[in-house]
XYZ file of N, CA and C in Angstrom:
456
model
N 8.185 58.705 4.465
C 6.805 58.927 5.000
C 6.168 57.773 5.030
N 5.355 57.558 6.158
C 4.766 56.160 6.540
C 3.349 56.163 6.241
N 2.906 55.053 6.204
C 1.479 54.775 5.819
C 0.572 55.413 6.990
N 1.052 55.566 8.212
C 0.307 56.207 9.232
C 0.513 57.580 9.542
N 0.896 58.302 8.671
C 1.207 59.585 8.697
C -0.184 60.225 8.631
N -0.502 60.959 9.810
C -1.951 61.595 9.939
C -2.267 62.568 8.813
N -1.256 63.353 8.287
C -1.670 64.372 7.384
C -1.751 63.838 6.038
N -1.560 62.531 5.655
C -1.599 61.912 4.372
C -2.566 60.907 4.214
N -3.561 61.055 3.508
C -4.584 59.839 3.304
C -3.992 58.938 2.485
N -4.484 57.711 2.590
C -4.079 56.577 1.833
C -4.058 56.806 0.228
N -4.949 57.384 -0.113
C -4.991 57.789 -1.497
C -3.963 58.598 -2.073
N -3.361 59.348 -0.991
C -2.175 60.301 -1.440
C -0.936 59.447 -1.882
N -0.932 58.304 -1.456
C 0.159 57.437 -1.755
C 0.154 57.020 -3.195
N -1.156 56.815 -3.663
C -1.402 56.490 -5.094
C -1.111 57.601 -6.050
N -1.411 58.826 -5.603
C -1.080 59.920 -6.266
C 0.307 60.398 -6.354
N 1.058 59.924 -5.226
C 2.613 60.124 -5.240
C 3.114 58.971 -6.181
N 2.565 57.825 -6.153
C 3.113 56.707 -7.112
C 2.900 57.106 -8.409
N 1.839 57.862 -8.821
C 1.374 58.281 -10.153
C 2.469 59.382 -10.518
N 2.773 60.356 -9.589
C 3.707 61.430 -9.888
C 5.115 60.878 -10.185
N 5.482 59.792 -9.355
C 6.790 59.111 -9.554
C 6.893 58.480 -10.808
N 5.781 57.968 -11.311
C 5.706 57.248 -12.464
C 5.985 58.028 -13.753
N 5.432 59.316 -13.653
C 5.554 60.247 -14.532
C 7.045 60.719 -14.715
N 7.589 60.999 -13.470
C 9.007 61.429 -13.362
C 9.953 60.348 -13.830
N 9.722 59.160 -13.620
C 10.645 58.062 -13.989
C 10.213 57.345 -15.207
N 9.361 57.848 -15.962
C 8.914 57.290 -17.336
C 8.327 55.911 -17.091
N 7.562 55.966 -16.025
C 6.895 54.632 -15.709
C 7.688 53.398 -15.063
N 9.054 53.700 -14.951
C 9.778 52.678 -14.238
C 9.829 52.966 -12.805
N 9.170 52.262 -12.177
C 9.097 52.452 -10.640
C 9.145 51.117 -9.829
N 9.859 51.196 -8.941
C 9.839 49.836 -7.995
C 9.383 50.468 -6.548
N 8.480 49.614 -5.919
C 7.852 49.941 -4.638
C 8.375 48.843 -3.902
N 8.623 49.073 -2.456
C 8.782 48.096 -1.461
C 8.066 48.546 -0.221
N 7.506 47.511 0.356
C 6.596 47.566 1.477
C 7.459 47.511 2.838
N 7.467 48.514 3.695
C 8.411 48.419 4.820
C 7.738 47.948 6.195
N 6.556 47.770 5.986
C 5.831 47.240 7.247
C 5.177 48.355 8.159
N 4.864 48.096 9.294
C 4.271 49.138 10.235
C 3.406 48.406 11.068
N 2.765 49.376 12.059
C 1.844 49.079 13.027
C 0.408 48.981 12.666
N 0.080 49.921 11.730
C -1.355 50.055 11.440
C -1.613 49.153 10.209
N -2.159 48.057 10.231
C -2.250 47.147 9.124
C -3.322 47.734 8.272
N -4.408 48.466 8.730
C -5.456 48.834 7.969
C -4.799 50.024 6.901
N -3.871 50.931 7.531
C -3.310 52.042 6.765
C -2.533 51.462 5.687
N -1.730 50.365 6.177
C -0.708 49.735 5.176
C -1.701 49.221 3.950
N -2.514 48.481 4.355
C -3.287 47.876 3.324
C -3.945 48.857 2.364
N -4.569 49.970 2.927
C -5.159 50.933 2.089
C -4.076 51.532 1.373
N -3.031 52.124 1.894
C -1.855 52.885 1.112
C -1.392 51.969 -0.074
N -1.052 50.699 0.263
C -0.678 49.638 -0.781
C -1.550 49.523 -1.734
N -2.778 49.370 -1.439
C -3.859 49.098 -2.604
C -3.794 50.527 -3.531
N -3.771 51.621 -2.931
C -3.658 52.883 -3.675
C -2.509 52.922 -4.621
N -1.386 52.437 -4.103
C -0.119 52.433 -4.811
C -0.202 51.315 -6.108
N -0.632 50.269 -5.877
C -1.000 49.242 -6.885
C -1.951 49.747 -7.799
N -2.913 50.424 -7.381
C -3.896 51.053 -8.497
C -3.246 52.053 -9.294
N -2.428 52.776 -8.745
C -1.748 53.740 -9.649
C -0.793 52.962 -10.602
N -0.061 51.866 -10.153
C 0.723 51.248 -10.959
C -0.093 50.598 -12.187
N -1.270 50.150 -11.886
C -2.059 49.498 -12.850
C -2.929 50.588 -13.745
N -2.693 51.896 -13.476
C -3.399 52.883 -14.150
C -4.846 52.855 -13.989
N -5.299 52.496 -12.776
C -6.606 52.613 -12.495
C -6.896 53.837 -11.904
N -8.241 54.358 -12.010
C -8.548 55.877 -11.665
C -8.415 55.914 -10.222
N -7.783 56.907 -9.725
C -7.544 57.312 -8.321
C -8.656 58.101 -7.637
N -8.993 57.734 -6.409
C -9.876 58.737 -5.872
C -9.346 60.163 -5.724
N -10.126 61.158 -6.061
C -9.401 62.505 -5.807
C -9.216 62.748 -4.482
N -8.126 63.649 -4.216
C -7.595 64.034 -3.089
C -8.625 65.322 -2.630
N -8.653 65.412 -1.331
C -9.382 66.510 -0.839
C -8.798 67.877 -1.271
N -9.623 68.940 -1.189
C -9.199 70.266 -1.727
C -8.178 70.742 -0.736
N -8.468 70.462 0.631
C -7.566 70.977 1.488
C -6.070 70.448 1.401
N -6.015 69.087 0.999
C -4.697 68.524 0.793
C -4.114 69.118 -0.511
N -4.821 69.432 -1.311
C -4.215 70.001 -2.597
C -3.666 71.362 -2.340
N -4.192 72.044 -1.360
C -3.873 73.396 -1.081
C -2.838 73.631 0.121
N -2.486 72.443 0.713
C -1.665 72.438 1.813
C -0.177 72.689 1.221
N 0.558 73.514 1.895
C 2.006 73.924 1.690
C 2.744 72.497 2.362
N 3.958 72.174 1.756
C 4.693 71.105 2.232
C 5.483 71.650 3.530
N 5.841 70.669 4.234
C 6.670 70.926 5.594
C 7.871 71.440 5.153
N 8.414 72.485 5.763
C 9.632 73.146 5.448
C 10.805 72.417 5.384
N 10.912 71.250 6.506
C 11.961 70.552 6.555
C 11.975 69.437 5.360
N 10.809 69.012 4.893
C 10.685 68.222 3.645
C 11.195 69.029 2.560
N 10.852 70.222 2.372
C 11.322 71.022 1.276
C 12.798 71.094 1.219
N 13.518 71.326 2.385
C 14.927 71.497 2.532
C 15.532 70.082 2.092
N 15.006 68.986 2.510
C 15.424 67.645 2.344
C 15.471 67.510 0.651
N 14.313 67.860 0.184
C 14.080 67.588 -1.405
C 15.032 68.409 -2.238
N 15.254 69.730 -1.640
C 16.200 70.670 -2.309
C 17.564 69.953 -2.355
N 18.101 69.316 -1.227
C 19.272 68.635 -1.132
C 19.249 67.290 -2.155
N 18.042 66.715 -2.316
C 18.079 65.335 -2.963
C 18.171 65.803 -4.514
N 17.584 66.953 -4.942
C 17.594 67.529 -6.224
C 18.962 67.799 -6.716
N 19.686 68.687 -5.713
C 21.021 68.876 -5.909
C 21.977 67.819 -6.238
N 21.876 66.855 -5.474
C 22.602 65.671 -5.513
C 22.193 64.812 -6.743
N 20.991 64.486 -6.934
C 20.479 63.552 -8.009
C 20.538 64.192 -9.350
N 20.496 65.589 -9.578
C 20.362 66.270 -10.795
C 21.641 66.115 -11.412
N 22.674 65.709 -10.768
C 24.101 65.465 -11.345
C 24.033 64.137 -12.285
N 22.972 63.157 -11.967
C 22.911 61.915 -12.552
C 21.626 61.857 -13.368
N 20.710 62.527 -12.931
C 19.344 62.621 -13.638
C 18.902 64.005 -13.853
N 19.177 64.396 -14.871
C 18.792 65.995 -15.202
C 17.334 66.322 -15.003
N 16.461 65.237 -15.280
C 14.995 65.461 -15.274
C 14.558 66.127 -13.835
N 15.208 65.572 -12.875
C 14.667 66.101 -11.596
C 14.944 67.542 -11.318
N 15.743 68.216 -12.086
C 16.009 69.789 -11.920
C 14.549 70.409 -12.264
N 13.960 69.947 -13.302
C 12.747 70.590 -13.793
C 11.692 70.746 -12.456
N 11.822 70.055 -11.541
C 10.791 69.918 -10.463
C 11.123 70.810 -9.438
N 12.374 71.331 -9.446
C 12.970 72.295 -8.199
C 12.099 73.426 -8.054
N 11.491 73.967 -9.101
C 10.818 75.213 -9.071
C 9.290 75.118 -8.345
N 8.929 74.004 -8.187
C 7.686 73.530 -7.450
C 7.823 73.235 -6.016
N 9.062 73.249 -5.600
C 9.276 72.927 -4.043
C 8.718 74.284 -3.261
N 8.094 73.835 -2.214
C 7.512 75.005 -1.411
C 6.083 75.322 -1.551
N 5.653 75.035 -2.775
C 4.291 75.253 -3.103
C 3.405 74.085 -2.926
N 2.129 74.534 -2.846
C 1.004 73.449 -2.598
C 0.840 72.792 -4.030
N 0.237 71.579 -4.051
C 0.008 70.856 -5.440
C -0.851 71.795 -6.441
N -1.618 72.436 -5.776
C -2.494 73.435 -6.724
C -1.562 74.633 -7.370
N -0.700 75.092 -6.511
C 0.124 76.144 -7.047
C 1.129 75.700 -7.931
N 1.662 74.345 -7.743
C 2.563 73.862 -8.757
C 1.826 73.395 -9.940
N 0.550 73.021 -9.901
C -0.191 72.554 -11.220
C -0.237 73.929 -11.946
N -0.857 75.049 -11.208
C -1.010 76.152 -12.028
C 0.365 76.769 -12.749
N 1.401 76.518 -11.948
C 2.629 76.921 -12.538
C 3.028 76.254 -13.784
N 2.812 74.936 -13.667
C 2.946 74.101 -15.004
C 2.031 74.430 -16.179
N 0.725 74.667 -15.717
C -0.219 75.235 -16.684
C 0.364 76.517 -17.402
N 0.811 77.371 -16.694
C 1.226 78.715 -17.065
C 2.494 78.591 -17.969
N 3.443 77.561 -17.553
C 4.649 77.375 -18.234
C 4.261 76.610 -19.707
N 3.263 75.802 -19.702
C 2.847 75.009 -20.906
C 2.335 76.043 -21.832
N 1.541 77.010 -21.475
C 0.950 77.979 -22.173
C 1.914 78.924 -22.812
N 2.931 79.131 -22.041
C 4.076 80.172 -22.450
C 4.745 79.386 -23.552
N 5.184 78.303 -23.256
C 5.829 77.484 -24.357
C 5.074 77.447 -25.658
N 3.809 77.091 -25.617
C 2.877 77.063 -26.684
C 2.883 78.437 -27.382
N 2.777 79.569 -26.806
C 2.696 80.873 -27.362
C 3.951 81.237 -28.105
N 5.095 80.702 -27.476
C 6.501 81.008 -28.057
C 6.507 80.219 -29.286
N 6.155 79.022 -29.237
C 6.199 78.164 -30.391
C 5.291 78.566 -31.626
N 4.101 79.086 -31.278
C 3.261 79.840 -32.458
C 3.927 81.103 -32.897
N 4.558 81.910 -32.049
C 5.209 83.180 -32.551
C 6.414 82.535 -33.387
N 7.047 81.487 -33.078
C 8.316 81.123 -33.991
C 7.721 80.659 -35.325
N 6.718 79.767 -35.228
C 6.271 79.330 -36.562
C 5.639 80.477 -37.333
N 4.989 81.376 -36.691
C 4.470 82.546 -37.401
C 5.650 83.461 -38.085
N 6.693 83.616 -37.322
C 7.967 84.275 -37.850
C 8.488 83.425 -39.041
N 8.607 82.110 -38.975
C 9.292 81.284 -39.929
C 8.428 81.425 -41.217
N 7.156 81.344 -41.107
C 6.154 81.365 -42.102
C 6.168 82.897 -43.003
N 6.352 83.954 -42.237
C 6.566 85.251 -42.724
C 7.761 85.342 -43.419
N 8.925 84.642 -42.863
C 10.222 84.863 -43.532
C 10.017 84.078 -44.978
N 9.389 82.846 -44.967
C 9.292 82.160 -46.190
C 8.528 82.927 -47.268
N 7.625 83.517 -46.672
C 6.626 84.257 -47.607
C 7.358 85.571 -48.310
N 8.184 86.088 -47.460
C 9.040 87.224 -47.933
C 9.999 86.712 -48.890
N 10.653 85.492 -48.479
C 11.639 85.084 -49.672
C 11.012 84.724 -50.931
N 9.720 84.063 -51.002
C 9.054 83.733 -52.016
C 8.838 85.201 -52.882
N 8.508 86.132 -52.232
C 8.129 87.432 -52.975
C 9.378 87.979 -53.546
N 10.428 87.743 -52.813
C 11.797 88.464 -53.409
C 12.341 87.685 -54.600
N 12.085 86.442 -54.819
C 12.630 85.609 -55.899
C 11.592 85.346 -56.819
N 11.681 86.131 -57.999
C 10.448 86.009 -58.877
C 10.659 84.694 -59.579
N 9.490 83.900 -59.757
C 9.509 82.831 -60.673
C 9.396 82.933 -62.112
N 10.028 82.199 -62.805
C 9.949 82.344 -64.317
C 8.458 82.277 -64.772
N 8.095 82.934 -65.732
C 6.862 82.916 -66.448
C 6.348 81.583 -66.622
N 7.160 80.737 -67.303
C 6.794 79.373 -67.502
C 8.010 78.478 -66.939
N 7.548 77.421 -66.048
C 8.401 76.426 -65.680
C 8.522 75.214 -66.754
N 9.639 74.924 -67.136
C 9.648 73.741 -68.151
C 9.406 72.482 -67.216
N 8.671 71.688 -67.899
C 8.287 70.399 -67.188
C 9.099 69.316 -67.658
N 9.590 68.439 -66.942
C 10.413 67.268 -67.309
C 9.542 66.388 -68.334
N 10.224 66.039 -69.241
C 9.541 65.100 -70.031
C 9.954 63.611 -69.836
N 8.971 62.863 -69.649
C 9.197 61.430 -69.368
C 9.680 60.721 -70.777
N 10.715 59.920 -70.654
C 11.036 59.344 -71.962
C 10.053 58.288 -72.332
N 9.746 57.947 -73.568
C 8.809 57.252 -74.070
C 9.406 55.724 -73.818
N 8.252 54.839 -73.600
C 8.548 53.543 -73.260
C 8.631 52.759 -74.338
């Protein structure tokens, strides 16, 4: 994707950089390829460097957040995930978001996180119930002997 892509604001490059940093655990290298629109290159580069420095980025327009990705881009990303997941298992996690707008993908991630939290709470509740049942089944002696410390 080039900096003069009309459908992508320069701030989008900062957000893409931030997402790549999340995916790669913060280990990202960027290379400037050049181009003909020096203003767009400058703005996109500034947005990328801001993302690298954890500077707050300008929000994306709502229309951009709801825009579906290009079908050819989705096909390319599916192939990339297929190939790279053999080496980096973490990229497989993002396959479910392909073809969805950023808003749809974010909603899916929120739903997934809520499901995982609910399942964890159920699991913890079941473990606590089992522990309580085990305590009720094994009677404690009326008096537990205390260890005596030797005299000094």
